[in-house]
PDB file of C-alpha atoms in Angstrom:
ATOM      1  CA  MET T   1       0.643  21.561   3.021  1.00  0.00           C
ATOM      2  CA  THR T   2       2.136  23.530   0.223  1.00  0.00           C
ATOM      3  CA  ILE T   3       4.847  23.940  -2.384  1.00  0.00           C
ATOM      4  CA  ALA T   4       8.013  25.685  -1.168  1.00  0.00           C
ATOM      5  CA  PRO T   5       8.176  29.406  -2.050  1.00  0.00           C
ATOM      6  CA  TYR T   6      11.532  28.865  -3.793  1.00  0.00           C
ATOM      7  CA  SER T   7      10.210  26.018  -5.959  1.00  0.00           C
ATOM      8  CA  LYS T   8      11.479  25.727  -9.522  1.00  0.00           C
ATOM      9  CA  PHE T   9       9.088  22.900 -10.417  1.00  0.00           C
ATOM     10  CA  GLU T  10       7.175  24.902 -13.036  1.00  0.00           C
ATOM     11  CA  THR T  11      10.445  25.474 -14.880  1.00  0.00           C
ATOM     12  CA  TYR T  12      11.649  21.868 -14.718  1.00  0.00           C
ATOM     13  CA  LYS T  13       8.502  19.706 -14.781  1.00  0.00           C
ATOM     14  CA  ASN T  14       8.246  19.430 -18.572  1.00  0.00           C
ATOM     15  CA  LYS T  15      12.013  18.921 -18.871  1.00  0.00           C
ATOM     16  CA  ILE T  16      11.732  15.914 -16.556  1.00  0.00           C
ATOM     17  CA  LEU T  17       8.680  14.624 -18.442  1.00  0.00           C
ATOM     18  CA  SER T  18      10.666  14.775 -21.691  1.00  0.00           C
ATOM     19  CA  LEU T  19      13.124  12.164 -20.372  1.00  0.00           C
ATOM     20  CA  PRO T  20      12.802   8.561 -21.602  1.00  0.00           C
ATOM     21  CA  ALA T  21      11.254   6.155 -19.090  1.00  0.00           C
ATOM     22  CA  ASP T  22      14.496   4.142 -19.077  1.00  0.00           C
ATOM     23  CA  TYR T  23      16.728   7.187 -18.472  1.00  0.00           C
ATOM     24  CA  LYS T  24      20.257   6.678 -17.174  1.00  0.00           C
ATOM     25  CA  GLU T  25      22.193   8.562 -14.504  1.00  0.00           C
ATOM     26  CA  GLU T  26      24.109  10.460 -17.192  1.00  0.00           C
ATOM     27  CA  ASP T  27      20.767  11.761 -18.563  1.00  0.00           C
ATOM     28  CA  LEU T  28      20.256  13.686 -15.308  1.00  0.00           C
ATOM     29  CA  LYS T  29      23.701  15.232 -14.804  1.00  0.00           C
ATOM     30  CA  ILE T  30      23.421  17.482 -17.835  1.00  0.00           C
ATOM     31  CA  GLU T  31      23.293  21.236 -18.429  1.00  0.00           C
ATOM     32  CA  THR T  32      19.473  21.133 -18.617  1.00  0.00           C
ATOM     33  CA  PHE T  33      19.195  20.281 -14.927  1.00  0.00           C
ATOM     34  CA  LEU T  34      22.304  22.117 -13.658  1.00  0.00           C
ATOM     35  CA  LEU T  35      21.378  24.814 -11.129  1.00  0.00           C
ATOM     36  CA  ASP T  36      24.798  25.951  -9.957  1.00  0.00           C
ATOM     37  CA  LYS T  37      28.447  25.040  -9.914  1.00  0.00           C
ATOM     38  CA  ASP T  38      31.755  26.099  -8.420  1.00  0.00           C
ATOM     39  CA  GLU T  39      34.553  24.806 -10.618  1.00  0.00           C
ATOM     40  CA  LYS T  40      37.282  25.722  -8.118  1.00  0.00           C
ATOM     41  CA  LYS T  41      35.552  23.727  -5.377  1.00  0.00           C
ATOM     42  CA  ASN T  42      34.579  20.877  -7.784  1.00  0.00           C
ATOM     43  CA  LEU T  43      30.890  21.300  -6.909  1.00  0.00           C
ATOM     44  CA  GLU T  44      27.782  20.880  -9.050  1.00  0.00           C
ATOM     45  CA  ILE T  45      24.169  21.311  -7.911  1.00  0.00           C
ATOM     46  CA  TYR T  46      21.352  19.815  -9.966  1.00  0.00           C
ATOM     47  CA  TYR T  47      17.606  20.214  -9.860  1.00  0.00           C
ATOM     48  CA  ALA T  48      15.382  17.598  -8.229  1.00  0.00           C
ATOM     49  CA  PRO T  49      11.757  18.166  -7.163  1.00  0.00           C
ATOM     50  CA  PHE T  50      12.165  18.049  -3.363  1.00  0.00           C
ATOM     51  CA  GLU T  51       9.993  21.125  -2.848  1.00  0.00           C
ATOM     52  CA  TYR T  52       6.944  19.937  -0.936  1.00  0.00           C
ATOM     53  CA  VAL T  53       6.484  21.527   2.497  1.00  0.00           C
ATOM     54  CA  ASN T  54       4.247  20.056   5.181  1.00  0.00           C
ATOM     55  CA  GLU T  55       3.601  23.191   7.216  1.00  0.00           C
ATOM     56  CA  ALA T  56       1.761  21.281   9.959  1.00  0.00           C
ATOM     57  CA  ALA T  57       4.581  18.746  10.543  1.00  0.00           C
ATOM     58  CA  LYS T  58       5.292  17.776  14.151  1.00  0.00           C
ATOM     59  CA  VAL T  59       8.795  16.579  13.225  1.00  0.00           C
ATOM     60  CA  ILE T  60      11.334  17.607  10.588  1.00  0.00           C
ATOM     61  CA  ILE T  61      14.091  15.109   9.740  1.00  0.00           C
ATOM     62  CA  VAL T  62      17.024  16.875   8.108  1.00  0.00           C
ATOM     63  CA  GLY T  63      19.762  15.338   5.988  1.00  0.00           C
ATOM     64  CA  ILE T  64      22.652  16.927   4.078  1.00  0.00           C
ATOM     65  CA  THR T  65      21.459  16.814   0.467  1.00  0.00           C
ATOM     66  CA  PRO T  66      19.635  14.264  -1.710  1.00  0.00           C
ATOM     67  CA  GLY T  67      22.050  11.837  -3.391  1.00  0.00           C
ATOM     68  CA  MET T  68      21.867  10.379  -6.878  1.00  0.00           C
ATOM     69  CA  HIS T  69      19.664   7.487  -5.683  1.00  0.00           C
ATOM     70  CA  GLN T  70      17.087   9.922  -4.279  1.00  0.00           C
ATOM     71  CA  MET T  71      17.377  12.138  -7.353  1.00  0.00           C
ATOM     72  CA  LYS T  72      16.557   9.206  -9.612  1.00  0.00           C
ATOM     73  CA  ARG T  73      13.625   8.174  -7.401  1.00  0.00           C
ATOM     74  CA  SER T  74      12.246  11.712  -7.549  1.00  0.00           C
ATOM     75  CA  TYR T  75      12.446  11.843 -11.359  1.00  0.00           C
ATOM     76  CA  SER T  76      10.886   8.390 -11.653  1.00  0.00           C
ATOM     77  CA  THR T  77       7.957   9.541  -9.486  1.00  0.00           C
ATOM     78  CA  ILE T  78       7.299  12.456 -11.856  1.00  0.00           C
ATOM     79  CA  LEU T  79       7.543  10.115 -14.864  1.00  0.00           C
ATOM     80  CA  ASP T  80       5.293   7.433 -13.347  1.00  0.00           C
ATOM     81  CA  PRO T  81       2.122   7.185 -15.519  1.00  0.00           C
ATOM     82  CA  ASN T  82       0.103   6.365 -12.368  1.00  0.00           C
ATOM     83  CA  ASN T  83       0.793   9.907 -11.130  1.00  0.00           C
ATOM     84  CA  LYS T  84      -0.365  11.615 -14.330  1.00  0.00           C
ATOM     85  CA  GLY T  85      -3.606  13.068 -12.898  1.00  0.00           C
ATOM     86  CA  LEU T  86      -2.069  14.503  -9.732  1.00  0.00           C
ATOM     87  CA  SER T  87      -1.783  18.224  -9.064  1.00  0.00           C
ATOM     88  CA  ASP T  88       1.732  19.655  -8.722  1.00  0.00           C
ATOM     89  CA  GLU T  89       1.344  19.750  -4.941  1.00  0.00           C
ATOM     90  CA  GLN T  90       0.210  16.095  -4.813  1.00  0.00           C
ATOM     91  CA  LEU T  91       3.025  15.117  -7.166  1.00  0.00           C
ATOM     92  CA  LEU T  92       5.678  16.813  -5.019  1.00  0.00           C
ATOM     93  CA  HIS T  93       4.209  15.180  -1.914  1.00  0.00           C
ATOM     94  CA  GLN T  94       4.489  11.815  -3.659  1.00  0.00           C
ATOM     95  CA  VAL T  95       8.153  12.570  -4.466  1.00  0.00           C
ATOM     96  CA  LYS T  96       8.892  13.165  -0.778  1.00  0.00           C
ATOM     97  CA  LYS T  97       7.148   9.946   0.311  1.00  0.00           C
ATOM     98  CA  ASN T  98       8.853   7.830  -2.355  1.00  0.00           C
ATOM     99  CA  SER T  99      12.326   9.321  -2.253  1.00  0.00           C
ATOM    100  CA  SER T 100      13.254  10.853   1.117  1.00  0.00           C
ATOM    101  CA  PHE T 101      16.052   8.871   2.798  1.00  0.00           C
ATOM    102  CA  GLU T 102      14.956   5.938   0.632  1.00  0.00           C
ATOM    103  CA  GLY T 103      17.029   2.752   0.840  1.00  0.00           C
ATOM    104  CA  PRO T 104      19.154   1.410   3.745  1.00  0.00           C
ATOM    105  CA  MET T 105      19.345   4.907   5.210  1.00  0.00           C
ATOM    106  CA  ARG T 106      15.584   4.960   5.837  1.00  0.00           C
ATOM    107  CA  LYS T 107      15.668   1.508   7.454  1.00  0.00           C
ATOM    108  CA  ASN T 108      18.440   2.619   9.853  1.00  0.00           C
ATOM    109  CA  LEU T 109      16.584   5.850  10.575  1.00  0.00           C
ATOM    110  CA  ILE T 110      13.337   4.082  11.473  1.00  0.00           C
ATOM    111  CA  GLN T 111      15.131   1.578  13.694  1.00  0.00           C
ATOM    112  CA  MET T 112      16.857   4.336  15.696  1.00  0.00           C
ATOM    113  CA  LEU T 113      13.796   6.574  15.984  1.00  0.00           C
ATOM    114  CA  ASP T 114      11.713   3.634  17.211  1.00  0.00           C
ATOM    115  CA  GLU T 115      14.403   2.798  19.755  1.00  0.00           C
ATOM    116  CA  LEU T 116      14.106   6.349  21.098  1.00  0.00           C
ATOM    117  CA  GLY T 117      10.326   5.925  21.305  1.00  0.00           C
ATOM    118  CA  LEU T 118       9.437   8.804  18.991  1.00  0.00           C
ATOM    119  CA  HIS T 119       6.516   6.819  17.584  1.00  0.00           C
ATOM    120  CA  SER T 120       4.816   6.677  20.989  1.00  0.00           C
ATOM    121  CA  TYR T 121       4.890  10.487  21.305  1.00  0.00           C
ATOM    122  CA  LEU T 122       3.389  10.765  17.811  1.00  0.00           C
ATOM    123  CA  GLU T 123       0.799   8.061  18.690  1.00  0.00           C
ATOM    124  CA  ILE T 124       1.716   5.756  15.817  1.00  0.00           C
ATOM    125  CA  ALA T 125       2.830   2.097  15.873  1.00  0.00           C
ATOM    126  CA  SER T 126       6.272   2.780  14.326  1.00  0.00           C
ATOM    127  CA  THR T 127       8.086   5.702  12.739  1.00  0.00           C
ATOM    128  CA  SER T 128       7.981   3.668   9.511  1.00  0.00           C
ATOM    129  CA  GLU T 129       4.435   5.089   9.225  1.00  0.00           C
ATOM    130  CA  LEU T 130       5.932   8.569   8.737  1.00  0.00           C
ATOM    131  CA  PHE T 131       6.796   7.446   5.215  1.00  0.00           C
ATOM    132  CA  ARG T 132       3.330   6.002   4.601  1.00  0.00           C
ATOM    133  CA  ALA T 133      -0.018   6.700   6.320  1.00  0.00           C
ATOM    134  CA  ALA T 134       1.394   9.161   8.878  1.00  0.00           C
ATOM    135  CA  SER T 135       3.318  11.328   6.407  1.00  0.00           C
ATOM    136  CA  HIS T 136       1.164  14.281   7.544  1.00  0.00           C
ATOM    137  CA  LEU T 137       3.214  14.315  10.775  1.00  0.00           C
ATOM    138  CA  VAL T 138       6.639  14.753   9.181  1.00  0.00           C
ATOM    139  CA  GLN T 139       8.626  17.056   6.953  1.00  0.00           C
ATOM    140  CA  THR T 140      11.649  15.355   5.415  1.00  0.00           C
ATOM    141  CA  SER T 141      14.274  17.803   4.306  1.00  0.00           C
ATOM    142  CA  SER T 142      17.926  18.581   3.603  1.00  0.00           C
ATOM    143  CA  VAL T 143      19.966  21.633   4.570  1.00  0.00           C
ATOM    144  CA  ILE T 144      20.741  21.831   0.846  1.00  0.00           C
ATOM    145  CA  THR T 145      17.462  21.109  -0.932  1.00  0.00           C
ATOM    146  CA  TYR T 146      18.913  20.025  -4.259  1.00  0.00           C
ATOM    147  CA  PRO T 147      21.405  17.226  -5.067  1.00  0.00           C
ATOM    148  CA  VAL T 148      25.031  18.294  -4.682  1.00  0.00           C
ATOM    149  CA  PHE T 149      27.948  16.437  -6.253  1.00  0.00           C
ATOM    150  CA  TYR T 150      31.590  16.898  -5.286  1.00  0.00           C
ATOM    151  CA  LYS T 151      34.055  15.693  -7.928  1.00  0.00           C
ATOM    152  CA  GLY T 152      31.096  13.957  -9.560  1.00  0.00           C
ATOM    153  CA  LYS T 153      30.122  11.951  -6.460  1.00  0.00           C
ATOM    154  CA  ASN T 154      27.478  12.440  -3.756  1.00  0.00           C
ATOM    155  CA  TYR T 155      28.519  15.330  -1.498  1.00  0.00           C
ATOM    156  CA  SER T 156      29.168  14.178   2.084  1.00  0.00           C
ATOM    157  CA  GLY T 157      28.761  17.550   3.784  1.00  0.00           C
ATOM    158  CA  SER T 158      32.335  17.757   5.053  1.00  0.00           C
ATOM    159  CA  THR T 159      34.545  18.694   2.076  1.00  0.00           C
ATOM    160  CA  PRO T 160      34.156  21.552   1.359  1.00  0.00           C
ATOM    161  CA  LYS T 161      32.400  22.907   4.458  1.00  0.00           C
ATOM    162  CA  MET T 162      28.832  24.045   3.781  1.00  0.00           C
ATOM    163  CA  LEU T 163      28.948  27.280   5.734  1.00  0.00           C
ATOM    164  CA  ARG T 164      32.346  28.296   4.333  1.00  0.00           C
ATOM    165  CA  THR T 165      31.368  27.731   0.695  1.00  0.00           C
ATOM    166  CA  ASP T 166      29.288  30.531  -0.831  1.00  0.00           C
ATOM    167  CA  VAL T 167      27.400  28.417  -3.360  1.00  0.00           C
ATOM    168  CA  LEU T 168      26.334  25.916  -0.669  1.00  0.00           C
ATOM    169  CA  LYS T 169      25.542  28.470   2.035  1.00  0.00           C
ATOM    170  CA  LYS T 170      23.313  30.281  -0.470  1.00  0.00           C
ATOM    171  CA  TYR T 171      20.998  27.251  -0.668  1.00  0.00           C
ATOM    172  CA  VAL T 172      20.977  26.847   3.124  1.00  0.00           C
ATOM    173  CA  VAL T 173      19.823  30.453   3.541  1.00  0.00           C
ATOM    174  CA  GLU T 174      17.580  30.854   0.500  1.00  0.00           C
ATOM    175  CA  CYS T 175      15.858  27.463   0.651  1.00  0.00           C
ATOM    176  CA  PHE T 176      16.206  25.639   3.979  1.00  0.00           C
ATOM    177  CA  VAL T 177      15.752  28.739   6.149  1.00  0.00           C
ATOM    178  CA  GLU T 178      12.614  29.678   4.186  1.00  0.00           C
ATOM    179  CA  GLU T 179      11.289  26.153   4.735  1.00  0.00           C
ATOM    180  CA  ILE T 180      11.979  26.287   8.494  1.00  0.00           C
ATOM    181  CA  LYS T 181      10.243  29.679   8.773  1.00  0.00           C
ATOM    182  CA  SER T 182       7.051  28.250   7.260  1.00  0.00           C
ATOM    183  CA  LEU T 183       6.813  25.444   9.872  1.00  0.00           C
ATOM    184  CA  GLN T 184       5.196  25.609  13.319  1.00  0.00           C
ATOM    185  CA  ASN T 185       8.180  24.934  15.578  1.00  0.00           C
ATOM    186  CA  PRO T 186       8.459  21.167  14.985  1.00  0.00           C
ATOM    187  CA  LEU T 187      11.012  18.876  16.611  1.00  0.00           C
ATOM    188  CA  ILE T 188      14.128  19.108  14.418  1.00  0.00           C
ATOM    189  CA  ILE T 189      16.212  15.943  13.973  1.00  0.00           C
ATOM    190  CA  PRO T 190      19.535  16.777  12.268  1.00  0.00           C
ATOM    191  CA  LEU T 191      21.244  13.678  10.885  1.00  0.00           C
ATOM    192  CA  GLY T 192      24.929  13.772  11.784  1.00  0.00           C
ATOM    193  CA  VAL T 193      27.539  16.344  12.741  1.00  0.00           C
ATOM    194  CA  ASN T 194      27.583  18.287   9.443  1.00  0.00           C
ATOM    195  CA  VAL T 195      23.837  18.936   9.548  1.00  0.00           C
ATOM    196  CA  THR T 196      24.081  19.746  13.264  1.00  0.00           C
ATOM    197  CA  ALA T 197      26.744  22.379  12.480  1.00  0.00           C
ATOM    198  CA  VAL T 198      24.277  24.091  10.130  1.00  0.00           C
ATOM    199  CA  LEU T 199      21.524  23.909  12.770  1.00  0.00           C
ATOM    200  CA  ASN T 200      23.889  25.487  15.313  1.00  0.00           C
ATOM    201  CA  TYR T 201      24.452  28.343  12.858  1.00  0.00           C
ATOM    202  CA  LEU T 202      20.676  28.771  12.477  1.00  0.00           C
ATOM    203  CA  VAL T 203      20.224  28.744  16.267  1.00  0.00           C
ATOM    204  CA  GLU T 204      22.913  31.435  16.627  1.00  0.00           C
ATOM    205  CA  SER T 205      21.236  33.436  13.841  1.00  0.00           C
ATOM    206  CA  GLY T 206      17.865  33.278  15.615  1.00  0.00           C
ATOM    207  CA  TYR T 207      16.031  31.172  13.035  1.00  0.00           C
ATOM    208  CA  VAL T 208      15.681  28.115  15.284  1.00  0.00           C
ATOM    209  CA  SER T 209      15.212  27.533  19.020  1.00  0.00           C
ATOM    210  CA  PRO T 210      17.792  25.157  20.568  1.00  0.00           C
ATOM    211  CA  ASP T 211      14.891  23.638  22.540  1.00  0.00           C
ATOM    212  CA  SER T 212      13.526  22.239  19.265  1.00  0.00           C
ATOM    213  CA  VAL T 213      16.712  20.451  18.162  1.00  0.00           C
ATOM    214  CA  LEU T 214      17.356  16.782  18.968  1.00  0.00           C
ATOM    215  CA  TYR T 215      21.143  16.887  19.333  1.00  0.00           C
ATOM    216  CA  GLY T 216      23.285  13.755  19.072  1.00  0.00           C
ATOM    217  CA  PHE T 217      21.497  11.817  16.311  1.00  0.00           C
ATOM    218  CA  PRO T 218      23.979  10.201  13.874  1.00  0.00           C
ATOM    219  CA  HIS T 219      23.845  10.258  10.101  1.00  0.00           C
ATOM    220  CA  THR T 220      22.112   6.995   9.202  1.00  0.00           C
ATOM    221  CA  SER T 221      23.960   6.317   5.953  1.00  0.00           C
ATOM    222  CA  GLY T 222      25.474   2.860   5.690  1.00  0.00           C
ATOM    223  CA  GLY T 223      28.743   4.678   4.970  1.00  0.00           C
ATOM    224  CA  ASN T 224      28.808   6.056   8.518  1.00  0.00           C
ATOM    225  CA  GLY T 225      30.562   3.231  10.353  1.00  0.00           C
ATOM    226  CA  HIS T 226      30.384   5.140  13.639  1.00  0.00           C
ATOM    227  CA  ARG T 227      26.580   5.494  13.676  1.00  0.00           C
ATOM    228  CA  HIS T 228      25.927   2.688  16.210  1.00  0.00           C
ATOM    229  CA  ARG T 229      28.490   4.023  18.664  1.00  0.00           C
ATOM    230  CA  GLN T 230      27.286   7.607  18.233  1.00  0.00           C
ATOM    231  CA  PHE T 231      23.691   6.552  18.782  1.00  0.00           C
ATOM    232  CA  ALA T 232      24.541   4.497  21.890  1.00  0.00           C
ATOM    233  CA  GLU T 233      26.554   7.366  23.401  1.00  0.00           C
ATOM    234  CA  ASN T 234      23.741   9.881  22.951  1.00  0.00           C
ATOM    235  CA  LYS T 235      20.696   7.632  23.362  1.00  0.00           C
ATOM    236  CA  GLU T 236      19.720   8.508  26.959  1.00  0.00           C
ATOM    237  CA  GLN T 237      20.253  12.219  26.410  1.00  0.00           C
ATOM    238  CA  MET T 238      18.051  12.090  23.274  1.00  0.00           C
ATOM    239  CA  LYS T 239      15.314  10.143  25.092  1.00  0.00           C
ATOM    240  CA  GLN T 240      15.311  12.811  27.800  1.00  0.00           C
ATOM    241  CA  LYS T 241      15.090  15.544  25.153  1.00  0.00           C
ATOM    242  CA  LEU T 242      12.043  13.872  23.580  1.00  0.00           C
ATOM    243  CA  ALA T 243      10.338  13.551  26.973  1.00  0.00           C
ATOM    244  CA  THR T 244      10.941  17.266  27.676  1.00  0.00           C
ATOM    245  CA  TYR T 245       9.931  18.424  24.202  1.00  0.00           C
ATOM    246  CA  PHE T 246       6.658  16.502  24.113  1.00  0.00           C
ATOM    247  CA  SER T 247       5.711  17.084  27.778  1.00  0.00           C
TER     248      SER T 247
END
């Protein structure tokens, strides 16, 4: 378990700690935390401390990018007085546990993973434990590590396309690929078609084995109205993939 090699936490930790405890959303989307932008594409990328890497993870669950809700949760974890004595590595681990896919998305994710029986292969009672006592089994991640906003709103992964947009592809290659390379060939669960497109690119580029990718899993956001149908259509194929992978 370690801090990602691309981590910027040393640079931003004290800037986060200087925020008021009752900070507002507009306190985060400021120049201080701005990492990158593309004015023509209406994109802004801000810092958030999602830089903990569980090198021994058996499973990596991959989303598009943290949204504002997750960004706020991550900052609140750093600001929490109860976390004051933690090392940077412990603090970043706490961020992942508190913030990754937090909210309705996590509930939907757990429900679907349990339905596929992933928990039985990991020898836990439910995949909900991956976000609590069994967090040592999972790496939660995003193909773009840091929060991306398109026209000021959470980036959905589709407009503009990640792999056709230089500023976004840069973070895929410089951050996510480095993260993948440090892991020990875990099962990769890409959430939705946009993340799967990036994984296909990484397979073609030789960074990832197709045997490790659980294809067909939907994005579990409440905004994805097709998730139940997508899951039902791919359920048996995914169950077979899990049986083969863990055999």
